[in-house]
PDB file of C-alpha atoms in Angstrom:
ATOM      1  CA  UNK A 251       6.931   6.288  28.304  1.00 92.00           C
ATOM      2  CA  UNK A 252       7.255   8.597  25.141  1.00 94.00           C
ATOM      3  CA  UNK A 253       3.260   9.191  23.475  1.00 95.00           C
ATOM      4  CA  UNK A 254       2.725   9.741  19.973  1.00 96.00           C
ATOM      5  CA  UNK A 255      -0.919   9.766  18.554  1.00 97.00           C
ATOM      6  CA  UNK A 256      -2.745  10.317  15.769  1.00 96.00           C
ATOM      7  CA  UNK A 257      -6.638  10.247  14.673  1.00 96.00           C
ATOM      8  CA  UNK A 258      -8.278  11.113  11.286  1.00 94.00           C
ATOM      9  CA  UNK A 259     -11.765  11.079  10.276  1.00 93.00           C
ATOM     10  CA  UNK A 260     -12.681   8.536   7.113  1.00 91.00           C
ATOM     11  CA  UNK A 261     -11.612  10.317   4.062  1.00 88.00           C
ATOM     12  CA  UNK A 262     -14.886   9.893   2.268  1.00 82.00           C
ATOM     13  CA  UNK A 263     -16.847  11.642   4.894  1.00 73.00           C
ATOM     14  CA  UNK A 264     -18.649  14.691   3.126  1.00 69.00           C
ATOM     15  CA  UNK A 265     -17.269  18.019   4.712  1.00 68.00           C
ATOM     16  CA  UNK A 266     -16.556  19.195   6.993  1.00 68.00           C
ATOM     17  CA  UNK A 267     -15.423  15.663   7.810  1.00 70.00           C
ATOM     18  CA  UNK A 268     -16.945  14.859  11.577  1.00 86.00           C
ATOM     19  CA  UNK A 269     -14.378  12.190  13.438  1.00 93.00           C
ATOM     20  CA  UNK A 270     -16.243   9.947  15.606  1.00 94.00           C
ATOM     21  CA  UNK A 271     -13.181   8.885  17.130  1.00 96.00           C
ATOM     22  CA  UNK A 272     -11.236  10.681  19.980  1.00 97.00           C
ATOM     23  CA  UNK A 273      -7.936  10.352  21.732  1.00 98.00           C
ATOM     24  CA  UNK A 274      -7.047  11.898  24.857  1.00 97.00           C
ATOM     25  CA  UNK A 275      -3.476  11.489  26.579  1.00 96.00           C
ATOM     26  CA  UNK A 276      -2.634  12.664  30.042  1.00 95.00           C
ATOM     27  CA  UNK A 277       0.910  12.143  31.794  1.00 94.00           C
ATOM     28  CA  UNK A 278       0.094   8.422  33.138  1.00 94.00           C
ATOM     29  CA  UNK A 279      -2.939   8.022  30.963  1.00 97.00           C
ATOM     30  CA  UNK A 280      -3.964   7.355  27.565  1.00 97.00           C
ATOM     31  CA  UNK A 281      -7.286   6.455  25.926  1.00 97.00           C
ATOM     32  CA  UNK A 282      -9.231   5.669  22.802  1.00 98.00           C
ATOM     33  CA  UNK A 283     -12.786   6.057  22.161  1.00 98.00           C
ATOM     34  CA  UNK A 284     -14.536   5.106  18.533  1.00 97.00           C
ATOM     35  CA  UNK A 285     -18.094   6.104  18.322  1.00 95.00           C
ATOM     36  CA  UNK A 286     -20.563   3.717  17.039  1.00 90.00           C
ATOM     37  CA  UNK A 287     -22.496   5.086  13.867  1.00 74.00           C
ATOM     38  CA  UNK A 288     -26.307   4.486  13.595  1.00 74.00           C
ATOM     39  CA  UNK A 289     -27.044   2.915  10.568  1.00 78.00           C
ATOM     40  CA  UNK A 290     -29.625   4.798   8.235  1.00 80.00           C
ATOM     41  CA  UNK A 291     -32.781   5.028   9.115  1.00 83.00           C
ATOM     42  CA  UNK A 292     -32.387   3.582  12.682  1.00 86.00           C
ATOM     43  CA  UNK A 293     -34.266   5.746  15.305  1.00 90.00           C
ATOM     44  CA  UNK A 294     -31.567   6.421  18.299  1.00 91.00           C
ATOM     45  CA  UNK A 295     -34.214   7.872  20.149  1.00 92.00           C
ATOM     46  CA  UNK A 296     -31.338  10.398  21.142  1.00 94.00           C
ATOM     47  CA  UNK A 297     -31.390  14.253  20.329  1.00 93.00           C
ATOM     48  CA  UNK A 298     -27.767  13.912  20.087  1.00 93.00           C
ATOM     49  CA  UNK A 299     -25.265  12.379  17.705  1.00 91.00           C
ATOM     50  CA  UNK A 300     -22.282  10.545  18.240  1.00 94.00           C
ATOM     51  CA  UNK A 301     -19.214  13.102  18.689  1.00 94.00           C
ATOM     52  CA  UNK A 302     -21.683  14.270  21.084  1.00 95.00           C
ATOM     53  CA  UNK A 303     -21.455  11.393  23.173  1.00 96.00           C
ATOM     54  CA  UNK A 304     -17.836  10.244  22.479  1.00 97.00           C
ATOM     55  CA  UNK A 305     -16.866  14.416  23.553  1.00 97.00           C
ATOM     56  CA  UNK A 306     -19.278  13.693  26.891  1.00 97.00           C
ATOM     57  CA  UNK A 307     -17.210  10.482  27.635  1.00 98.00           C
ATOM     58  CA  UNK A 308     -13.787  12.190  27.680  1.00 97.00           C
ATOM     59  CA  UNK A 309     -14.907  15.128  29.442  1.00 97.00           C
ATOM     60  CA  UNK A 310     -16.195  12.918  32.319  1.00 97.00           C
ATOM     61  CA  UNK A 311     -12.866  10.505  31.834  1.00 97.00           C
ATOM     62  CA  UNK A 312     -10.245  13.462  31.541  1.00 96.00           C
ATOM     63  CA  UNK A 313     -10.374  14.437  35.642  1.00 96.00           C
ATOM     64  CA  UNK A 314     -11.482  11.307  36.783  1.00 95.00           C
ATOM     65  CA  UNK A 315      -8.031   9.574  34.840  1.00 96.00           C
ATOM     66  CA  UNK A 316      -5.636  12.725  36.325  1.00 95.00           C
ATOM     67  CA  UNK A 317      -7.134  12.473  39.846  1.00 93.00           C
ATOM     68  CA  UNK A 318      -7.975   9.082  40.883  1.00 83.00           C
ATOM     69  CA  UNK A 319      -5.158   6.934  40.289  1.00 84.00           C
ATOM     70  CA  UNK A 320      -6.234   4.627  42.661  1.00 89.00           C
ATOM     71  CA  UNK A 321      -9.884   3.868  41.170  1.00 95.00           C
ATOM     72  CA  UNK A 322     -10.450   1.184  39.409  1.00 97.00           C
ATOM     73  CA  UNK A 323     -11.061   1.748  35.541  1.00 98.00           C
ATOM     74  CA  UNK A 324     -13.872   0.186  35.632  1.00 98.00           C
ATOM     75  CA  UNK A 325     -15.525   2.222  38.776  1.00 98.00           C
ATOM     76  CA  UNK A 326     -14.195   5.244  36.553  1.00 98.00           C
ATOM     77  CA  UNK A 327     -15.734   4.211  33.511  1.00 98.00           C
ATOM     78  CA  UNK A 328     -18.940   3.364  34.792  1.00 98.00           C
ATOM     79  CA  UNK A 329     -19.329   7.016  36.841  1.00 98.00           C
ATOM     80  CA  UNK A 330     -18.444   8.580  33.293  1.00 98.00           C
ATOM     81  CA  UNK A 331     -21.902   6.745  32.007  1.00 98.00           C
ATOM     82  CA  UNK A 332     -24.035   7.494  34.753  1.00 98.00           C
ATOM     83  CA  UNK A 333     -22.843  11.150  34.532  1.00 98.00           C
ATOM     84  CA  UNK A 334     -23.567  11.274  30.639  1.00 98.00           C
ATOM     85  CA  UNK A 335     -26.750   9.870  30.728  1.00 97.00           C
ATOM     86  CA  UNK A 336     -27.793  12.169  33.500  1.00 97.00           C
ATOM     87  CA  UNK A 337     -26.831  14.998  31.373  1.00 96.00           C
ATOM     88  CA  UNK A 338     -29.254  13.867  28.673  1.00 96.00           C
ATOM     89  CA  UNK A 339     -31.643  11.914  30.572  1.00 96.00           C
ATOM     90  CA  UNK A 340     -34.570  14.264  30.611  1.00 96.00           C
ATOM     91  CA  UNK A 341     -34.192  15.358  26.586  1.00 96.00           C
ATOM     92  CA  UNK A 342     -33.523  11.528  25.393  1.00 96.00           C
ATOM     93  CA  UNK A 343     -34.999   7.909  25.762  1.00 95.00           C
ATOM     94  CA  UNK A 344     -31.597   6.717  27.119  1.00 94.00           C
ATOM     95  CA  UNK A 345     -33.866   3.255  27.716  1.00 94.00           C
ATOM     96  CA  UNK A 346     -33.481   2.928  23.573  1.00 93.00           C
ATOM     97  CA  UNK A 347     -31.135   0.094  22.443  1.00 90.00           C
ATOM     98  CA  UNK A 348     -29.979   2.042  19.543  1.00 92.00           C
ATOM     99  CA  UNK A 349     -28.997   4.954  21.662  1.00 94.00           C
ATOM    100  CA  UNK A 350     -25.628   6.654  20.383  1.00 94.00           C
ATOM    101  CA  UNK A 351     -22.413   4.699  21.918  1.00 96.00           C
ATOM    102  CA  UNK A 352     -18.740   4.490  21.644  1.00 97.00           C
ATOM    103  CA  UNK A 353     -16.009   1.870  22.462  1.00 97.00           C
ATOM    104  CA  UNK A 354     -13.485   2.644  25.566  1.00 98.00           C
ATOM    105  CA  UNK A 355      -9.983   1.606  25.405  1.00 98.00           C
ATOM    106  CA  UNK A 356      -7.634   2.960  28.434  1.00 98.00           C
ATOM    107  CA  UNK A 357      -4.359   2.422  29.404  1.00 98.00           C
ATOM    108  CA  UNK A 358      -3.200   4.003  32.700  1.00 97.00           C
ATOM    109  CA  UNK A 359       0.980   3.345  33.867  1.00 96.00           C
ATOM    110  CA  UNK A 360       1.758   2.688  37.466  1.00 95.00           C
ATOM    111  CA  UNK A 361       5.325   3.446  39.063  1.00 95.00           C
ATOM    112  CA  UNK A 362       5.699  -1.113  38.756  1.00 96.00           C
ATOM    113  CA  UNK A 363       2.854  -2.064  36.565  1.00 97.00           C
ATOM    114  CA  UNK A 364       0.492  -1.183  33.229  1.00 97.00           C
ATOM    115  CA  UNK A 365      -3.356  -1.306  33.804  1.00 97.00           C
ATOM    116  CA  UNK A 366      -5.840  -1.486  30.431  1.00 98.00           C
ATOM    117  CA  UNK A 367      -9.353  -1.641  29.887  1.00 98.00           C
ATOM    118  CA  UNK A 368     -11.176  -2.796  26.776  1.00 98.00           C
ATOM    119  CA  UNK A 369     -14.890  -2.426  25.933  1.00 98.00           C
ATOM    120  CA  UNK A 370     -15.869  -3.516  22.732  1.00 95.00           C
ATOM    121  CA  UNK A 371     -13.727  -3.350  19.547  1.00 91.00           C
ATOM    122  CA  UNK A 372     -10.533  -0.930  19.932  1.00 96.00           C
ATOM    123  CA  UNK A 373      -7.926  -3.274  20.835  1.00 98.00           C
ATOM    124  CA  UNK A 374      -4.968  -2.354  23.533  1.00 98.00           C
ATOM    125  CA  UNK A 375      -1.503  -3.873  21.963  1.00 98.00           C
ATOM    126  CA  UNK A 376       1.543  -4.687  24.167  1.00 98.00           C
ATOM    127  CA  UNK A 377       5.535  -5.739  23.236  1.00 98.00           C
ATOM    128  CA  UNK A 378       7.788  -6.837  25.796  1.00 98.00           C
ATOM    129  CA  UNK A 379      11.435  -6.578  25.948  1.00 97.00           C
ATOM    130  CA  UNK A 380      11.745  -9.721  24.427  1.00 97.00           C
ATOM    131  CA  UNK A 381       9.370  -8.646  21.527  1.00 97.00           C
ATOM    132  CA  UNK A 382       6.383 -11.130  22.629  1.00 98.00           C
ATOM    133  CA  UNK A 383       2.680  -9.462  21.787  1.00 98.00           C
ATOM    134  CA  UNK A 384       0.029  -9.764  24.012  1.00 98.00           C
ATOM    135  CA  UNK A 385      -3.379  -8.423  22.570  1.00 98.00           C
ATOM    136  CA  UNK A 386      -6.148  -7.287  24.809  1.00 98.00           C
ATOM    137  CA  UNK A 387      -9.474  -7.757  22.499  1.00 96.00           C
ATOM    138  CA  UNK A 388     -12.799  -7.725  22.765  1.00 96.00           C
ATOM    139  CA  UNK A 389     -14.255  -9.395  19.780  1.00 92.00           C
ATOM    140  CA  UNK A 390     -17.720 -10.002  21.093  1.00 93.00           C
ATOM    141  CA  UNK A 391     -19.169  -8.128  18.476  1.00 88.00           C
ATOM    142  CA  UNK A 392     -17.311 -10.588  16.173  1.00 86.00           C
ATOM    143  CA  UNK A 393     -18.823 -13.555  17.500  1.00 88.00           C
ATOM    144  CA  UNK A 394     -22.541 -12.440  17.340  1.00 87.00           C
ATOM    145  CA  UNK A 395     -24.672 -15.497  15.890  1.00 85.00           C
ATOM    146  CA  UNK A 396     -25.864 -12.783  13.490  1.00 83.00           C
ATOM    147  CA  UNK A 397     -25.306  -9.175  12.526  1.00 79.00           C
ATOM    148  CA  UNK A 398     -28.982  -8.358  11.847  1.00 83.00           C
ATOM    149  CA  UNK A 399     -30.207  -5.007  13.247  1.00 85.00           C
ATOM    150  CA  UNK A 400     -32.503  -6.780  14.956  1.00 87.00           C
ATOM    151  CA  UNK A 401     -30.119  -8.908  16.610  1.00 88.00           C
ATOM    152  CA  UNK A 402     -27.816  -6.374  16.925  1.00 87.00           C
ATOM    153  CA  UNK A 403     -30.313  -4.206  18.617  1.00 88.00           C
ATOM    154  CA  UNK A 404     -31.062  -7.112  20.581  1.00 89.00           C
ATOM    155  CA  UNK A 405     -28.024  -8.500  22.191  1.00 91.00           C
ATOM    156  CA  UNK A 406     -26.294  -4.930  22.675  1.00 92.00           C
ATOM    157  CA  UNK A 407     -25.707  -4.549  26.284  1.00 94.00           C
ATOM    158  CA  UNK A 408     -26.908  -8.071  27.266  1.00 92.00           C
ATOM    159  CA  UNK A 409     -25.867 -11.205  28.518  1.00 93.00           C
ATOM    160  CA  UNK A 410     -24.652 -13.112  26.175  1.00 91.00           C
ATOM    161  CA  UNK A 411     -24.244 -10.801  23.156  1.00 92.00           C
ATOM    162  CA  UNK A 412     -21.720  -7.526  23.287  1.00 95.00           C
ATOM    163  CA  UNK A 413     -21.267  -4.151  25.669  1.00 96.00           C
ATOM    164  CA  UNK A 414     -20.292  -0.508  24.580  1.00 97.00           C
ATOM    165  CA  UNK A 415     -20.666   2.723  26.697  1.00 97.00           C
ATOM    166  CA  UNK A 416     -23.859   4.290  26.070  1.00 96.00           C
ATOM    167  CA  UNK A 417     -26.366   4.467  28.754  1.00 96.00           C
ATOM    168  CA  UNK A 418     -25.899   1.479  31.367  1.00 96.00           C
ATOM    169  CA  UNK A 419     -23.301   2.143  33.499  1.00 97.00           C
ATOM    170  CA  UNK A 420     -23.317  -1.586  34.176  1.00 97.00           C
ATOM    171  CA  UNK A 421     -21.445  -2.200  30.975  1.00 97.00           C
ATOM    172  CA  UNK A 422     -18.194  -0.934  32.237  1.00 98.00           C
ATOM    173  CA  UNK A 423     -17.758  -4.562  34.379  1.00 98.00           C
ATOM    174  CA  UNK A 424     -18.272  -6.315  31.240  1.00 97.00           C
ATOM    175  CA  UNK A 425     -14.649  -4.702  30.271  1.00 98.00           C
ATOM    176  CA  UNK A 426     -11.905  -6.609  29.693  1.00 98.00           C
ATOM    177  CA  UNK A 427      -9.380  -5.452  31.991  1.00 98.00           C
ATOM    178  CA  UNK A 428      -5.859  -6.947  33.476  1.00 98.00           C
ATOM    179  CA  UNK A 429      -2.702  -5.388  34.584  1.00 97.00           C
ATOM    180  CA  UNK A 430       0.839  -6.288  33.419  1.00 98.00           C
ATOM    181  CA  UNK A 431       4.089  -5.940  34.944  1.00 98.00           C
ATOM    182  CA  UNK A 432       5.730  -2.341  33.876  1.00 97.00           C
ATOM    183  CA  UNK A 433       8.689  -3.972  33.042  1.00 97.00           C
ATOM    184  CA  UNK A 434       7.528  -6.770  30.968  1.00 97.00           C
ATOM    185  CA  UNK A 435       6.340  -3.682  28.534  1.00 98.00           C
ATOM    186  CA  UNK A 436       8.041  -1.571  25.902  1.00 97.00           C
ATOM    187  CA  UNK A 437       5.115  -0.772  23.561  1.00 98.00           C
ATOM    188  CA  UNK A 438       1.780  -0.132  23.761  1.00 98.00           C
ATOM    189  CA  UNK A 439      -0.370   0.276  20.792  1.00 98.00           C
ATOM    190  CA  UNK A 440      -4.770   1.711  21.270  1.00 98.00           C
ATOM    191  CA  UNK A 441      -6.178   1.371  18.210  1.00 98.00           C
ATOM    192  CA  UNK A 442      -9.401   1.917  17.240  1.00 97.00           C
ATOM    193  CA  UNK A 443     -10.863  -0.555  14.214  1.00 94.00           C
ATOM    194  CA  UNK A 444     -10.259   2.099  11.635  1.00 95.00           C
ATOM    195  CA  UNK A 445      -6.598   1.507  12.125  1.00 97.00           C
ATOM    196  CA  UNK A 446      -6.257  -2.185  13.627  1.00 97.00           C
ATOM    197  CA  UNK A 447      -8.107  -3.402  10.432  1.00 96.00           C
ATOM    198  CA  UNK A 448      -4.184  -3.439   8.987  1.00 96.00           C
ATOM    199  CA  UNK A 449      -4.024  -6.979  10.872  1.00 97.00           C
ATOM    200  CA  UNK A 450      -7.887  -7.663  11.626  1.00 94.00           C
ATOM    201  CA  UNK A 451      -8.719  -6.831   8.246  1.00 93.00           C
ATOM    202  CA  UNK A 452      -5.422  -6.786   5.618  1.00 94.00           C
ATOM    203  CA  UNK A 453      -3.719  -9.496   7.172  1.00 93.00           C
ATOM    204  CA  UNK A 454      -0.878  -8.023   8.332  1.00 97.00           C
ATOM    205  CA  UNK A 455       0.672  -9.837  11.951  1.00 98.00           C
ATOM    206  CA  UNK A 456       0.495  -7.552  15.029  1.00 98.00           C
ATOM    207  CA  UNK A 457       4.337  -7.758  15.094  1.00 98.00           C
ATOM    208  CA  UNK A 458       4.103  -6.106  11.779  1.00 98.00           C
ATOM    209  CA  UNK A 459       1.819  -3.682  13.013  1.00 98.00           C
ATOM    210  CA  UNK A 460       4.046  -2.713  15.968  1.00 98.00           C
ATOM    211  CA  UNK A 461       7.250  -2.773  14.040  1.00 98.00           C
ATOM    212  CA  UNK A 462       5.435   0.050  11.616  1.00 98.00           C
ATOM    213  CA  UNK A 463       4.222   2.219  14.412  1.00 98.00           C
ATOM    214  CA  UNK A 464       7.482   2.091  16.761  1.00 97.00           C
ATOM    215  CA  UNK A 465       9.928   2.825  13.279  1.00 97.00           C
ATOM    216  CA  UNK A 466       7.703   5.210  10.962  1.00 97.00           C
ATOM    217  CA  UNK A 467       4.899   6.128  13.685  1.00 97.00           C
ATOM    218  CA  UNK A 468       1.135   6.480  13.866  1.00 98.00           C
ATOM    219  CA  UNK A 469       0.767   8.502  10.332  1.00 98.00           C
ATOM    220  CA  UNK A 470       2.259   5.562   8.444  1.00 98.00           C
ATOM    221  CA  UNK A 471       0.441   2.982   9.927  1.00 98.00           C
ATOM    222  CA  UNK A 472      -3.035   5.144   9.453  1.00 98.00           C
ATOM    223  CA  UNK A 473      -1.590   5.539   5.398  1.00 97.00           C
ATOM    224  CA  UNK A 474      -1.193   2.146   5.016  1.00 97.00           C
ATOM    225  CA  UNK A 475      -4.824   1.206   6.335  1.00 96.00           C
ATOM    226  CA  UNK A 476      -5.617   4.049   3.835  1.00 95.00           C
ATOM    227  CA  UNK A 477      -3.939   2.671   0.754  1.00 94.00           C
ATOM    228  CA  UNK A 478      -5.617  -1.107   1.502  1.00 93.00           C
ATOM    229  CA  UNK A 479      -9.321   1.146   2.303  1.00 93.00           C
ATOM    230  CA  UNK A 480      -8.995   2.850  -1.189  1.00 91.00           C
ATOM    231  CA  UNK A 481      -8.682  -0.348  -3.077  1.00 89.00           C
ATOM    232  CA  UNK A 482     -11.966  -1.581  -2.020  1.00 81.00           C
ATOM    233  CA  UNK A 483     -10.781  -4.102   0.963  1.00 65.00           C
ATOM    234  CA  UNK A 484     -13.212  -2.884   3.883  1.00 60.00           C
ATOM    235  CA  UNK A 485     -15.691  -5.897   4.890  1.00 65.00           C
ATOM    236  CA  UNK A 486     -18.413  -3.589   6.264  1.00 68.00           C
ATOM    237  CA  UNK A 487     -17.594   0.071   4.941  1.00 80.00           C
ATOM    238  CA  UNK A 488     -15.019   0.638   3.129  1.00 86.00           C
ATOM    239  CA  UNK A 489     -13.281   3.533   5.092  1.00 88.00           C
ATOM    240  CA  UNK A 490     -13.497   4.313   8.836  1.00 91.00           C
ATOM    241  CA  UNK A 491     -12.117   7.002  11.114  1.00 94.00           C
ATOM    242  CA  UNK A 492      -9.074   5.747  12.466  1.00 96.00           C
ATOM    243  CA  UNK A 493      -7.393   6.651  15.526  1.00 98.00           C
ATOM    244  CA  UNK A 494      -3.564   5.456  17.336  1.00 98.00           C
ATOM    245  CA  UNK A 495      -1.772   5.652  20.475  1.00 98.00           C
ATOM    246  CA  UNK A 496       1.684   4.626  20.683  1.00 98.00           C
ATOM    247  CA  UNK A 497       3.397   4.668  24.462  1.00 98.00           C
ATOM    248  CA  UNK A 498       7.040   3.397  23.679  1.00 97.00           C
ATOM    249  CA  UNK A 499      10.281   3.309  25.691  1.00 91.00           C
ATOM    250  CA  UNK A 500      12.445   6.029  24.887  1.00 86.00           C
TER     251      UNK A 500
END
């Protein structure tokens, strides 16, 4: 499959503008990660900030996704946050709920079938053939009772409430994960929220969504979001780093 992607901090970000997304491709590989900003005044009990930790994730995804075809994602994923938190273990409380964390959204292609992974709220879309779309979403975080700090704080990383990388590498088996037949697929869309808030957000269908990335590509997409942001439609913030990967069918 052809890769095109594209990832842009939040245009009202004071400069230099930090992203707090990153995408990473690879030949059989692609992935999304969206970093998960603090709100003010919240104590992270981390030394580090989030590009930090999103930056720490890749580098400990990058060789494992090129060598280990065979591993599952989420054995891959949850080595990646046992080796970041070791690296920060003995500057950091990495027991803190509030520590710095990112969503994980991978897609790895197999000679007869497509493999994803999906940890909190970057969603992995798929077309067939036949143009059917199959979305692979996490939307725990969407159906927390409340959206408190406190609760938030509270039922990250549990039962019951939502999971992002950070420190527990038990969090990776709380993935949603699946594999689909290679040739039941023609397009595959990562997105982080910045950019799938053009459906989950502006109301916009997901075949709309793909039908703008596979005929004008990531940047219009990412413009469009942008054009919506700027007239004030954003539920929590009104802009947010964005990020695409689009694996299409030559």
């Amino acid at each position: 499959m052809q890769i095109r992607s594209l990832s842009e901090a939040a245009p009202d970000r004071r400069p230099p503008a930090v992203n707090e997304d990153l995408v990473l491709t690879g030949p059989d590989f692609a992935l999304v990660l969206d970093g998960a900003t603090a709100p003010k005044g919240v104590d992270s009990g981390c030394l580090h900030d989030v590009p930090w930790l999103v930056r720490q994730f890749a580098i400990q995804l990058a060789p494992a996704l090129l060598a280990q075809a065979s591993v599952p994602l989420p054995d891959l994923l949850a080595e990646a946050i046992a080796a970041v938190r070791a690296t920060h273990a003995d500057t950091c409380d990495v027991s803190n709920p509030d520590s710095p964390s990112s969503t994980v959204s991978i897609v790895r292609l197999h000679p007869d079938h497509v493999e994803h992974l999906v940890l909190a709220d970057s969603p992995v879309v798929m077309r067939s053939p036949a143009g059917r779309i199959t979305v692979h979403h996490d939307d725990r975080v969407e159906r927390l009772p409340e959206r408190t700090l406190e609760a938030v704080r509270r039922l990250r990383n549990q039962p019951g409430g939502f999971w992002a990388a950070s420190t527990e590498p038990k969090a990776a088996y709380e993935a949603i994960t699946g594999s689909t037949d290679l040739a039941a697929v023609d397009v595959v869309a990562i997105l982080s929220d910045g950019a799938s808030r053009f459906t989950e957000l502006y109301g916009h269908s997901w075949d709309e969504l793909i039908d703008v990335l596979t005929t004008a590509g990531p940047r219009q997409l990412i413009d469009r979001v942008r054009q919506y942001d700027a007239a004030g439609g954003g539920r929590w913030k009104q802009y947010d780093d964005a990020s695409v990967v689009l694996l299409q069918r030559p």
